[in-house]
Amino acid sequence: MKILAIDSSGLTATVAVVDEAVVMASYTINYPHGYGGKKTHSQVLLPMIAEIAKTSGLELDSIDGIAVSGGPGSFTGLRIGSATAKGLGLALNKPLIHVPTLEAQAYQIYGYGGVICPIMDARRDQVYTGLYTFRQDAKQIVFEVMREQTALAIVDLIHLLNEIGEPVLFLGDGVPVHKEQLEKELEVAVSYAPVFLNRQNAAAVGALGMEYFKKGKIETAAQHAPDYLRVSQAERERSKLVDLARVEMQEMKNEDLSVIADLEKNIFPDGWNINGIAKFFAQPHVLSLTAKKAGQMIAYVFVAVMGEEAEVLHLAVIQSMRHQGVANRLMTKVVTLCREKGVKKLFLEVRESNEKARRFYEKYRFVQDGKRKDYYDEPKEDAVLMHLDI
C-alpha cells in the first residue's frame, strides 16, 4: 500500500509518499518568518509532488490514496492543500484521507507516554490545539486523543494542563510565540520536540493516513472539505472559555444540598431526593464537588472512593451551561483528585439511551464494560457500564 501525503496547513509546505515499510520520498520547505519574496504553497506543492515522483520513480496512478492535512490552520494554506488533493484525487480516481492537522503533528512523537500538546498560533492570544498520548496495551502501542483539536485561549490551555497535572511535550509554530508564558505559568514538567519534529511533516500525515485508510476512514475528492476553525468560530470558543474562567469549583457544602435536590428533579427522570443526597454527602468516602458561576450552582458531581477504585455516582450540568466545557473541567478535577488518593480505576454507569453522555465519557477515554439489565426506573432501562484507567 502506498499513500501520497500533503500538508500545507501552516508555513510549512510538505509532501511525502509512504508505504507500509518506509517513507519512500519526502520534500519539505519551512518558511519560519513568512513567505516574503519566496514562492507560495500554490506555486510549490505540485512541483514538489512531481519532483518526488520523478526522483523515486513513482507512478502516481500506483498510489492507493491521498492523505491531506485537513485543518485547523491557515485558511489559505488549507484551501490550497485541499484543492491540490481534490484535483489529484479526481484525476487519478483515488480516495482522499482527511487527517486532522494536530493529530498528525502529535503522531510524530510516537510512543511518548506523557501529554503531547501541539499548538498552532491562532493569534489574539489563542492557539489551535489538542491533547494526545500513547499508551501500551498488551500487544501494541495505541495512539489516543485525550482532547479533540479546538481553538483555545492560551490561558485556558495552561489552566487545563495544570489540572491534568502530567508532564507535557509541546510542538508546533505556536511554541515560540507562547513559550515564555507557558514556562512562567505551567506547574507541570515541560519539554519540547526536537527541531526535526517540531513542525508539520507529510510523512506523519501519510503514516497516520494509512492507519485511517485500513479502518475505512476515506472519502471521495468531492466529499472532502477542510476544518478551517475560522476566526469567527475561534472567537465564539473564546467567549465561552472566558465565561468558563469565571466558574469556581469547590467542595460541596451543607447549604448546597437543597439546591442540588431541586436540580436533580429537573435534570434526571429519577433524580435523588434531599434525603438521598444528604446520605451520600455525609459519608466520608464520598468526594463531592460543585461548580458555581457568580454564586449560582451550574454543575456538581458525587464520587465514591473505595481504595484503588472509585465510582462516579452523579455528574450533572444545568441546561444553559452545557456544551461549554463545564463537564470536562469538572471531570478533569475528579480525575486529578482521584489520582492523588491513589485511585487506579474510575467506574460509572449511564442510561443506554443517553448517547450524549456516553459520547462525552468515550471522548474522556472511558471504555464500555457491559450492561446492567433494567438498572434504571422511570422509565425502565438498561445501564451501560464504563471505566477509565487513571
mmCIF file with all atom_site columns, N, CA and C in Angstrom, residues 293-356:
data_model
loop_
_atom_site.group_PDB
_atom_site.id
_atom_site.type_symbol
_atom_site.label_atom_id
_atom_site.label_alt_id
_atom_site.label_comp_id
_atom_site.label_asym_id
_atom_site.label_entity_id
_atom_site.label_seq_id
_atom_site.pdbx_PDB_ins_code
_atom_site.Cartn_x
_atom_site.Cartn_y
_atom_site.Cartn_z
_atom_site.occupancy
_atom_site.B_iso_or_equiv
_atom_site.pdbx_formal_charge
_atom_site.auth_seq_id
_atom_site.auth_comp_id
_atom_site.auth_asym_id
_atom_site.auth_atom_id
_atom_site.pdbx_PDB_model_num
ATOM 1   N N  . LYS A 1 293 ? -21.033 29.661 39.109 1.00 0.00 ? 293 LYS A N  1
ATOM 2   C CA . LYS A 1 293 ? -20.729 30.863 38.348 1.00 0.00 ? 293 LYS A CA 1
ATOM 3   C C  . LYS A 1 293 ? -21.532 32.008 38.954 1.00 0.00 ? 293 LYS A C  1
ATOM 4   N N  . ALA A 1 294 ? -20.810 33.047 39.392 1.00 0.00 ? 294 ALA A N  1
ATOM 5   C CA . ALA A 1 294 ? -21.448 34.189 40.057 1.00 0.00 ? 294 ALA A CA 1
ATOM 6   C C  . ALA A 1 294 ? -22.323 33.729 41.215 1.00 0.00 ? 294 ALA A C  1
ATOM 7   N N  . GLY A 1 295 ? -21.855 32.697 41.916 1.00 0.00 ? 295 GLY A N  1
ATOM 8   C CA . GLY A 1 295 ? -22.573 32.190 43.073 1.00 0.00 ? 295 GLY A CA 1
ATOM 9   C C  . GLY A 1 295 ? -23.696 31.226 42.766 1.00 0.00 ? 295 GLY A C  1
ATOM 10  N N  . GLN A 1 296 ? -24.017 31.028 41.482 1.00 0.00 ? 296 GLN A N  1
ATOM 11  C CA . GLN A 1 296 ? -25.095 30.125 41.099 1.00 0.00 ? 296 GLN A CA 1
ATOM 12  C C  . GLN A 1 296 ? -24.546 28.735 40.801 1.00 0.00 ? 296 GLN A C  1
ATOM 13  N N  . MET A 1 297 ? -25.206 27.707 41.323 1.00 0.00 ? 297 MET A N  1
ATOM 14  C CA . MET A 1 297 ? -24.821 26.331 41.061 1.00 0.00 ? 297 MET A CA 1
ATOM 15  C C  . MET A 1 297 ? -25.078 25.988 39.591 1.00 0.00 ? 297 MET A C  1
ATOM 16  N N  . ILE A 1 298 ? -24.042 25.567 38.874 1.00 0.00 ? 298 ILE A N  1
ATOM 17  C CA . ILE A 1 298 ? -24.222 25.190 37.467 1.00 0.00 ? 298 ILE A CA 1
ATOM 18  C C  . ILE A 1 298 ? -23.869 23.728 37.208 1.00 0.00 ? 298 ILE A C  1
ATOM 19  N N  . ALA A 1 299 ? -23.153 23.080 38.140 1.00 0.00 ? 299 ALA A N  1
ATOM 20  C CA . ALA A 1 299 ? -22.795 21.673 37.957 1.00 0.00 ? 299 ALA A CA 1
ATOM 21  C C  . ALA A 1 299 ? -22.341 21.087 39.285 1.00 0.00 ? 299 ALA A C  1
ATOM 22  N N  . TYR A 1 300 ? -22.423 19.767 39.385 1.00 0.00 ? 300 TYR A N  1
ATOM 23  C CA . TYR A 1 300 ? -21.971 19.100 40.601 1.00 0.00 ? 300 TYR A CA 1
ATOM 24  C C  . TYR A 1 300 ? -21.683 17.638 40.294 1.00 0.00 ? 300 TYR A C  1
ATOM 25  N N  . VAL A 1 301 ? -20.928 17.007 41.173 1.00 0.00 ? 301 VAL A N  1
ATOM 26  C CA . VAL A 1 301 ? -20.584 15.597 40.976 1.00 0.00 ? 301 VAL A CA 1
ATOM 27  C C  . VAL A 1 301 ? -20.398 14.928 42.331 1.00 0.00 ? 301 VAL A C  1
ATOM 28  N N  . PHE A 1 302 ? -20.820 13.669 42.420 1.00 0.00 ? 302 PHE A N  1
ATOM 29  C CA . PHE A 1 302 ? -20.583 12.810 43.583 1.00 0.00 ? 302 PHE A CA 1
ATOM 30  C C  . PHE A 1 302 ? -19.740 11.623 43.118 1.00 0.00 ? 302 PHE A C  1
ATOM 31  N N  . VAL A 1 303 ? -18.685 11.326 43.857 1.00 0.00 ? 303 VAL A N  1
ATOM 32  C CA . VAL A 1 303 ? -17.811 10.195 43.529 1.00 0.00 ? 303 VAL A CA 1
ATOM 33  C C  . VAL A 1 303 ? -17.541 9.403  44.799 1.00 0.00 ? 303 VAL A C  1
ATOM 34  N N  . ALA A 1 304 ? -17.786 8.101  44.756 1.00 0.00 ? 304 ALA A N  1
ATOM 35  C CA . ALA A 1 304 ? -17.485 7.226  45.886 1.00 0.00 ? 304 ALA A CA 1
ATOM 36  C C  . ALA A 1 304 ? -16.088 6.634  45.695 1.00 0.00 ? 304 ALA A C  1
ATOM 37  N N  . VAL A 1 305 ? -15.202 6.870  46.655 1.00 0.00 ? 305 VAL A N  1
ATOM 38  C CA . VAL A 1 305 ? -13.823 6.393  46.586 1.00 0.00 ? 305 VAL A CA 1
ATOM 39  C C  . VAL A 1 305 ? -13.660 5.200  47.507 1.00 0.00 ? 305 VAL A C  1
ATOM 40  N N  . MET A 1 306 ? -13.194 4.077  46.917 1.00 0.00 ? 306 MET A N  1
ATOM 41  C CA . MET A 1 306 ? -13.041 2.831  47.685 1.00 0.00 ? 306 MET A CA 1
ATOM 42  C C  . MET A 1 306 ? -11.674 2.223  47.378 1.00 0.00 ? 306 MET A C  1
ATOM 43  N N  . GLY A 1 307 ? -10.660 2.663  48.096 1.00 0.00 ? 307 GLY A N  1
ATOM 44  C CA . GLY A 1 307 ? -9.316  2.158  47.874 1.00 0.00 ? 307 GLY A CA 1
ATOM 45  C C  . GLY A 1 307 ? -8.787  2.587  46.517 1.00 0.00 ? 307 GLY A C  1
ATOM 46  N N  . GLU A 1 308 ? -8.416  1.611  45.695 1.00 0.00 ? 308 GLU A N  1
ATOM 47  C CA . GLU A 1 308 ? -7.853  1.905  44.376 1.00 0.00 ? 308 GLU A CA 1
ATOM 48  C C  . GLU A 1 308 ? -8.935  2.034  43.305 1.00 0.00 ? 308 GLU A C  1
ATOM 49  N N  . GLU A 1 309 ? -10.202 1.982  43.722 1.00 0.00 ? 309 GLU A N  1
ATOM 50  C CA . GLU A 1 309 ? -11.309 2.139  42.778 1.00 0.00 ? 309 GLU A CA 1
ATOM 51  C C  . GLU A 1 309 ? -12.242 3.257  43.248 1.00 0.00 ? 309 GLU A C  1
ATOM 52  N N  . ALA A 1 310 ? -12.899 3.871  42.277 1.00 0.00 ? 310 ALA A N  1
ATOM 53  C CA . ALA A 1 310 ? -13.871 4.916  42.587 1.00 0.00 ? 310 ALA A CA 1
ATOM 54  C C  . ALA A 1 310 ? -14.999 4.837  41.571 1.00 0.00 ? 310 ALA A C  1
ATOM 55  N N  . GLU A 1 311 ? -16.155 5.361  41.952 1.00 0.00 ? 311 GLU A N  1
ATOM 56  C CA . GLU A 1 311 ? -17.316 5.334  41.061 1.00 0.00 ? 311 GLU A CA 1
ATOM 57  C C  . GLU A 1 311 ? -17.970 6.708  41.019 1.00 0.00 ? 311 GLU A C  1
ATOM 58  N N  . VAL A 1 312 ? -18.190 7.192  39.811 1.00 0.00 ? 312 VAL A N  1
ATOM 59  C CA . VAL A 1 312 ? -18.947 8.435  39.635 1.00 0.00 ? 312 VAL A CA 1
ATOM 60  C C  . VAL A 1 312 ? -20.421 8.108  39.841 1.00 0.00 ? 312 VAL A C  1
ATOM 61  N N  . LEU A 1 313 ? -21.011 8.662  40.897 1.00 0.00 ? 313 LEU A N  1
ATOM 62  C CA . LEU A 1 313 ? -22.408 8.373  41.210 1.00 0.00 ? 313 LEU A CA 1
ATOM 63  C C  . LEU A 1 313 ? -23.355 9.281  40.432 1.00 0.00 ? 313 LEU A C  1
ATOM 64  N N  . HIS A 1 314 ? -23.039 10.557 40.387 1.00 0.00 ? 314 HIS A N  1
ATOM 65  C CA . HIS A 1 314 ? -23.850 11.513 39.636 1.00 0.00 ? 314 HIS A CA 1
ATOM 66  C C  . HIS A 1 314 ? -22.966 12.654 39.169 1.00 0.00 ? 314 HIS A C  1
ATOM 67  N N  . LEU A 1 315 ? -23.094 13.025 37.903 1.00 0.00 ? 315 LEU A N  1
ATOM 68  C CA . LEU A 1 315 ? -22.474 14.234 37.379 1.00 0.00 ? 315 LEU A CA 1
ATOM 69  C C  . LEU A 1 315 ? -23.540 14.953 36.580 1.00 0.00 ? 315 LEU A C  1
ATOM 70  N N  . ALA A 1 316 ? -23.805 16.214 36.898 1.00 0.00 ? 316 ALA A N  1
ATOM 71  C CA . ALA A 1 316 ? -24.882 16.942 36.230 1.00 0.00 ? 316 ALA A CA 1
ATOM 72  C C  . ALA A 1 316 ? -24.457 18.374 35.949 1.00 0.00 ? 316 ALA A C  1
ATOM 73  N N  . VAL A 1 317 ? -24.894 18.899 34.799 1.00 0.00 ? 317 VAL A N  1
ATOM 74  C CA . VAL A 1 317 ? -24.665 20.285 34.406 1.00 0.00 ? 317 VAL A CA 1
ATOM 75  C C  . VAL A 1 317 ? -26.013 20.878 34.008 1.00 0.00 ? 317 VAL A C  1
ATOM 76  N N  . ILE A 1 318 ? -26.311 22.097 34.473 1.00 0.00 ? 318 ILE A N  1
ATOM 77  C CA . ILE A 1 318 ? -27.594 22.697 34.114 1.00 0.00 ? 318 ILE A CA 1
ATOM 78  C C  . ILE A 1 318 ? -27.644 22.957 32.606 1.00 0.00 ? 318 ILE A C  1
ATOM 79  N N  . GLN A 1 319 ? -28.853 22.979 32.066 1.00 0.00 ? 319 GLN A N  1
ATOM 80  C CA . GLN A 1 319 ? -29.059 23.041 30.618 1.00 0.00 ? 319 GLN A CA 1
ATOM 81  C C  . GLN A 1 319 ? -28.329 24.222 29.974 1.00 0.00 ? 319 GLN A C  1
ATOM 82  N N  . SER A 1 320 ? -28.398 25.407 30.567 1.00 0.00 ? 320 SER A N  1
ATOM 83  C CA . SER A 1 320 ? -27.843 26.610 29.939 1.00 0.00 ? 320 SER A CA 1
ATOM 84  C C  . SER A 1 320 ? -26.324 26.631 29.878 1.00 0.00 ? 320 SER A C  1
ATOM 85  N N  . MET A 1 321 ? -25.651 25.739 30.621 1.00 0.00 ? 321 MET A N  1
ATOM 86  C CA . MET A 1 321 ? -24.185 25.725 30.638 1.00 0.00 ? 321 MET A CA 1
ATOM 87  C C  . MET A 1 321 ? -23.602 24.488 29.973 1.00 0.00 ? 321 MET A C  1
ATOM 88  N N  . ARG A 1 322 ? -24.431 23.715 29.286 1.00 0.00 ? 322 ARG A N  1
ATOM 89  C CA . ARG A 1 322 ? -23.922 22.522 28.605 1.00 0.00 ? 322 ARG A CA 1
ATOM 90  C C  . ARG A 1 322 ? -23.196 22.899 27.315 1.00 0.00 ? 322 ARG A C  1
ATOM 91  N N  . HIS A 1 323 ? -22.304 22.005 26.882 1.00 0.00 ? 323 HIS A N  1
ATOM 92  C CA . HIS A 1 323 ? -21.513 22.183 25.663 1.00 0.00 ? 323 HIS A CA 1
ATOM 93  C C  . HIS A 1 323 ? -20.577 23.383 25.764 1.00 0.00 ? 323 HIS A C  1
ATOM 94  N N  . GLN A 1 324 ? -20.174 23.760 26.966 1.00 0.00 ? 324 GLN A N  1
ATOM 95  C CA . GLN A 1 324 ? -19.250 24.870 27.146 1.00 0.00 ? 324 GLN A CA 1
ATOM 96  C C  . GLN A 1 324 ? -18.008 24.464 27.928 1.00 0.00 ? 324 GLN A C  1
ATOM 97  N N  . GLY A 1 325 ? -17.789 23.160 28.107 1.00 0.00 ? 325 GLY A N  1
ATOM 98  C CA . GLY A 1 325 ? -16.582 22.680 28.763 1.00 0.00 ? 325 GLY A CA 1
ATOM 99  C C  . GLY A 1 325 ? -16.679 22.509 30.264 1.00 0.00 ? 325 GLY A C  1
ATOM 100 N N  . VAL A 1 326 ? -17.863 22.763 30.849 1.00 0.00 ? 326 VAL A N  1
ATOM 101 C CA . VAL A 1 326 ? -18.003 22.667 32.301 1.00 0.00 ? 326 VAL A CA 1
ATOM 102 C C  . VAL A 1 326 ? -17.821 21.219 32.766 1.00 0.00 ? 326 VAL A C  1
ATOM 103 N N  . ALA A 1 327 ? -18.512 20.283 32.091 1.00 0.00 ? 327 ALA A N  1
ATOM 104 C CA . ALA A 1 327 ? -18.407 18.872 32.489 1.00 0.00 ? 327 ALA A CA 1
ATOM 105 C C  . ALA A 1 327 ? -16.979 18.366 32.320 1.00 0.00 ? 327 ALA A C  1
ATOM 106 N N  . ASN A 1 328 ? -16.320 18.787 31.245 1.00 0.00 ? 328 ASN A N  1
ATOM 107 C CA . ASN A 1 328 ? -14.948 18.365 31.007 1.00 0.00 ? 328 ASN A CA 1
ATOM 108 C C  . ASN A 1 328 ? -14.027 18.861 32.123 1.00 0.00 ? 328 ASN A C  1
ATOM 109 N N  . ARG A 1 329 ? -14.231 20.112 32.527 1.00 0.00 ? 329 ARG A N  1
ATOM 110 C CA . ARG A 1 329 ? -13.399 20.675 33.596 1.00 0.00 ? 329 ARG A CA 1
ATOM 111 C C  . ARG A 1 329 ? -13.671 19.988 34.925 1.00 0.00 ? 329 ARG A C  1
ATOM 112 N N  . LEU A 1 330 ? -14.945 19.694 35.199 1.00 0.00 ? 330 LEU A N  1
ATOM 113 C CA . LEU A 1 330 ? -15.297 19.013 36.443 1.00 0.00 ? 330 LEU A CA 1
ATOM 114 C C  . LEU A 1 330 ? -14.721 17.600 36.465 1.00 0.00 ? 330 LEU A C  1
ATOM 115 N N  . MET A 1 331 ? -14.809 16.894 35.329 1.00 0.00 ? 331 MET A N  1
ATOM 116 C CA . MET A 1 331 ? -14.275 15.539 35.270 1.00 0.00 ? 331 MET A CA 1
ATOM 117 C C  . MET A 1 331 ? -12.752 15.541 35.404 1.00 0.00 ? 331 MET A C  1
ATOM 118 N N  . THR A 1 332 ? -12.109 16.533 34.813 1.00 0.00 ? 332 THR A N  1
ATOM 119 C CA . THR A 1 332 ? -10.655 16.645 34.952 1.00 0.00 ? 332 THR A CA 1
ATOM 120 C C  . THR A 1 332 ? -10.259 16.812 36.415 1.00 0.00 ? 332 THR A C  1
ATOM 121 N N  . LYS A 1 333 ? -11.043 17.616 37.148 1.00 0.00 ? 333 LYS A N  1
ATOM 122 C CA . LYS A 1 333 ? -10.778 17.803 38.574 1.00 0.00 ? 333 LYS A CA 1
ATOM 123 C C  . LYS A 1 333 ? -10.984 16.505 39.346 1.00 0.00 ? 333 LYS A C  1
ATOM 124 N N  . VAL A 1 334 ? -12.028 15.771 38.999 1.00 0.00 ? 334 VAL A N  1
ATOM 125 C CA . VAL A 1 334 ? -12.295 14.486 39.652 1.00 0.00 ? 334 VAL A CA 1
ATOM 126 C C  . VAL A 1 334 ? -11.125 13.529 39.440 1.00 0.00 ? 334 VAL A C  1
ATOM 127 N N  . VAL A 1 335 ? -10.654 13.417 38.204 1.00 0.00 ? 335 VAL A N  1
ATOM 128 C CA . VAL A 1 335 ? -9.546  12.509 37.897 1.00 0.00 ? 335 VAL A CA 1
ATOM 129 C C  . VAL A 1 335 ? -8.293  12.928 38.664 1.00 0.00 ? 335 VAL A C  1
ATOM 130 N N  . THR A 1 336 ? -8.033  14.224 38.723 1.00 0.00 ? 336 THR A N  1
ATOM 131 C CA . THR A 1 336 ? -6.862  14.719 39.454 1.00 0.00 ? 336 THR A CA 1
ATOM 132 C C  . THR A 1 336 ? -6.929  14.343 40.935 1.00 0.00 ? 336 THR A C  1
ATOM 133 N N  . LEU A 1 337 ? -8.091  14.561 41.560 1.00 0.00 ? 337 LEU A N  1
ATOM 134 C CA . LEU A 1 337 ? -8.244  14.250 42.979 1.00 0.00 ? 337 LEU A CA 1
ATOM 135 C C  . LEU A 1 337 ? -8.179  12.744 43.226 1.00 0.00 ? 337 LEU A C  1
ATOM 136 N N  . CYS A 1 338 ? -8.776  11.967 42.316 1.00 0.00 ? 338 CYS A N  1
ATOM 137 C CA . CYS A 1 338 ? -8.724  10.503 42.471 1.00 0.00 ? 338 CYS A CA 1
ATOM 138 C C  . CYS A 1 338 ? -7.288  9.997  42.358 1.00 0.00 ? 338 CYS A C  1
ATOM 139 N N  . ARG A 1 339 ? -6.544  10.563 41.419 1.00 0.00 ? 339 ARG A N  1
ATOM 140 C CA . ARG A 1 339 ? -5.146  10.152 41.272 1.00 0.00 ? 339 ARG A CA 1
ATOM 141 C C  . ARG A 1 339 ? -4.367  10.456 42.551 1.00 0.00 ? 339 ARG A C  1
ATOM 142 N N  . GLU A 1 340 ? -4.632  11.614 43.140 1.00 0.00 ? 340 GLU A N  1
ATOM 143 C CA . GLU A 1 340 ? -3.953  11.988 44.392 1.00 0.00 ? 340 GLU A CA 1
ATOM 144 C C  . GLU A 1 340 ? -4.288  11.024 45.525 1.00 0.00 ? 340 GLU A C  1
ATOM 145 N N  . LYS A 1 341 ? -5.490  10.420 45.473 1.00 0.00 ? 341 LYS A N  1
ATOM 146 C CA . LYS A 1 341 ? -5.916  9.489  46.514 1.00 0.00 ? 341 LYS A CA 1
ATOM 147 C C  . LYS A 1 341 ? -5.488  8.056  46.226 1.00 0.00 ? 341 LYS A C  1
ATOM 148 N N  . GLY A 1 342 ? -4.743  7.846  45.124 1.00 0.00 ? 342 GLY A N  1
ATOM 149 C CA . GLY A 1 342 ? -4.253  6.517  44.780 1.00 0.00 ? 342 GLY A CA 1
ATOM 150 C C  . GLY A 1 342 ? -5.237  5.659  44.010 1.00 0.00 ? 342 GLY A C  1
ATOM 151 N N  . VAL A 1 343 ? -6.293  6.276  43.467 1.00 0.00 ? 343 VAL A N  1
ATOM 152 C CA . VAL A 1 343 ? -7.284  5.524  42.690 1.00 0.00 ? 343 VAL A CA 1
ATOM 153 C C  . VAL A 1 343 ? -6.685  5.099  41.355 1.00 0.00 ? 343 VAL A C  1
ATOM 154 N N  . LYS A 1 344 ? -6.908  3.854  40.949 1.00 0.00 ? 344 LYS A N  1
ATOM 155 C CA . LYS A 1 344 ? -6.391  3.321  39.684 1.00 0.00 ? 344 LYS A CA 1
ATOM 156 C C  . LYS A 1 344 ? -7.489  3.198  38.622 1.00 0.00 ? 344 LYS A C  1
ATOM 157 N N  . LYS A 1 345 ? -8.731  2.959  39.056 1.00 0.00 ? 345 LYS A N  1
ATOM 158 C CA . LYS A 1 345 ? -9.831  2.801  38.094 1.00 0.00 ? 345 LYS A CA 1
ATOM 159 C C  . LYS A 1 345 ? -11.033 3.612  38.548 1.00 0.00 ? 345 LYS A C  1
ATOM 160 N N  . LEU A 1 346 ? -11.665 4.263  37.581 1.00 0.00 ? 346 LEU A N  1
ATOM 161 C CA . LEU A 1 346 ? -12.853 5.068  37.849 1.00 0.00 ? 346 LEU A CA 1
ATOM 162 C C  . LEU A 1 346 ? -14.016 4.467  37.058 1.00 0.00 ? 346 LEU A C  1
ATOM 163 N N  . PHE A 1 347 ? -15.105 4.129  37.752 1.00 0.00 ? 347 PHE A N  1
ATOM 164 C CA . PHE A 1 347 ? -16.247 3.458  37.143 1.00 0.00 ? 347 PHE A CA 1
ATOM 165 C C  . PHE A 1 347 ? -17.462 4.388  37.093 1.00 0.00 ? 347 PHE A C  1
ATOM 166 N N  . LEU A 1 348 ? -18.395 4.064  36.215 1.00 0.00 ? 348 LEU A N  1
ATOM 167 C CA . LEU A 1 348 ? -19.690 4.761  36.184 1.00 0.00 ? 348 LEU A CA 1
ATOM 168 C C  . LEU A 1 348 ? -20.663 3.943  35.360 1.00 0.00 ? 348 LEU A C  1
ATOM 169 N N  . GLU A 1 349 ? -21.950 4.285  35.494 1.00 0.00 ? 349 GLU A N  1
ATOM 170 C CA . GLU A 1 349 ? -22.950 3.720  34.599 1.00 0.00 ? 349 GLU A CA 1
ATOM 171 C C  . GLU A 1 349 ? -23.806 4.855  34.065 1.00 0.00 ? 349 GLU A C  1
ATOM 172 N N  . VAL A 1 350 ? -24.353 4.671  32.884 1.00 0.00 ? 350 VAL A N  1
ATOM 173 C CA . VAL A 1 350 ? -25.141 5.704  32.226 1.00 0.00 ? 350 VAL A CA 1
ATOM 174 C C  . VAL A 1 350 ? -26.291 5.033  31.485 1.00 0.00 ? 350 VAL A C  1
ATOM 175 N N  . ARG A 1 351 ? -27.418 5.730  31.407 1.00 0.00 ? 351 ARG A N  1
ATOM 176 C CA . ARG A 1 351 ? -28.560 5.171  30.672 1.00 0.00 ? 351 ARG A CA 1
ATOM 177 C C  . ARG A 1 351 ? -28.156 4.837  29.241 1.00 0.00 ? 351 ARG A C  1
ATOM 178 N N  . GLU A 1 352 ? -28.627 3.705  28.748 1.00 0.00 ? 352 GLU A N  1
ATOM 179 C CA . GLU A 1 352 ? -28.274 3.283  27.395 1.00 0.00 ? 352 GLU A CA 1
ATOM 180 C C  . GLU A 1 352 ? -28.726 4.302  26.354 1.00 0.00 ? 352 GLU A C  1
ATOM 181 N N  . SER A 1 353 ? -29.844 4.977  26.605 1.00 0.00 ? 353 SER A N  1
ATOM 182 C CA . SER A 1 353 ? -30.373 5.935  25.639 1.00 0.00 ? 353 SER A CA 1
ATOM 183 C C  . SER A 1 353 ? -29.674 7.290  25.696 1.00 0.00 ? 353 SER A C  1
ATOM 184 N N  . ASN A 1 354 ? -28.846 7.525  26.710 1.00 0.00 ? 354 ASN A N  1
ATOM 185 C CA . ASN A 1 354 ? -28.198 8.820  26.877 1.00 0.00 ? 354 ASN A CA 1
ATOM 186 C C  . ASN A 1 354 ? -26.922 8.874  26.031 1.00 0.00 ? 354 ASN A C  1
ATOM 187 N N  . GLU A 1 355 ? -27.116 9.030  24.719 1.00 0.00 ? 355 GLU A N  1
ATOM 188 C CA . GLU A 1 355 ? -25.987 8.969  23.802 1.00 0.00 ? 355 GLU A CA 1
ATOM 189 C C  . GLU A 1 355 ? -25.020 10.129 23.983 1.00 0.00 ? 355 GLU A C  1
ATOM 190 N N  . LYS A 1 356 ? -25.527 11.308 24.321 1.00 0.00 ? 356 LYS A N  1
ATOM 191 C CA . LYS A 1 356 ? -24.641 12.456 24.516 1.00 0.00 ? 356 LYS A CA 1
ATOM 192 C C  . LYS A 1 356 ? -23.676 12.213 25.675 1.00 0.00 ? 356 LYS A C  1
#
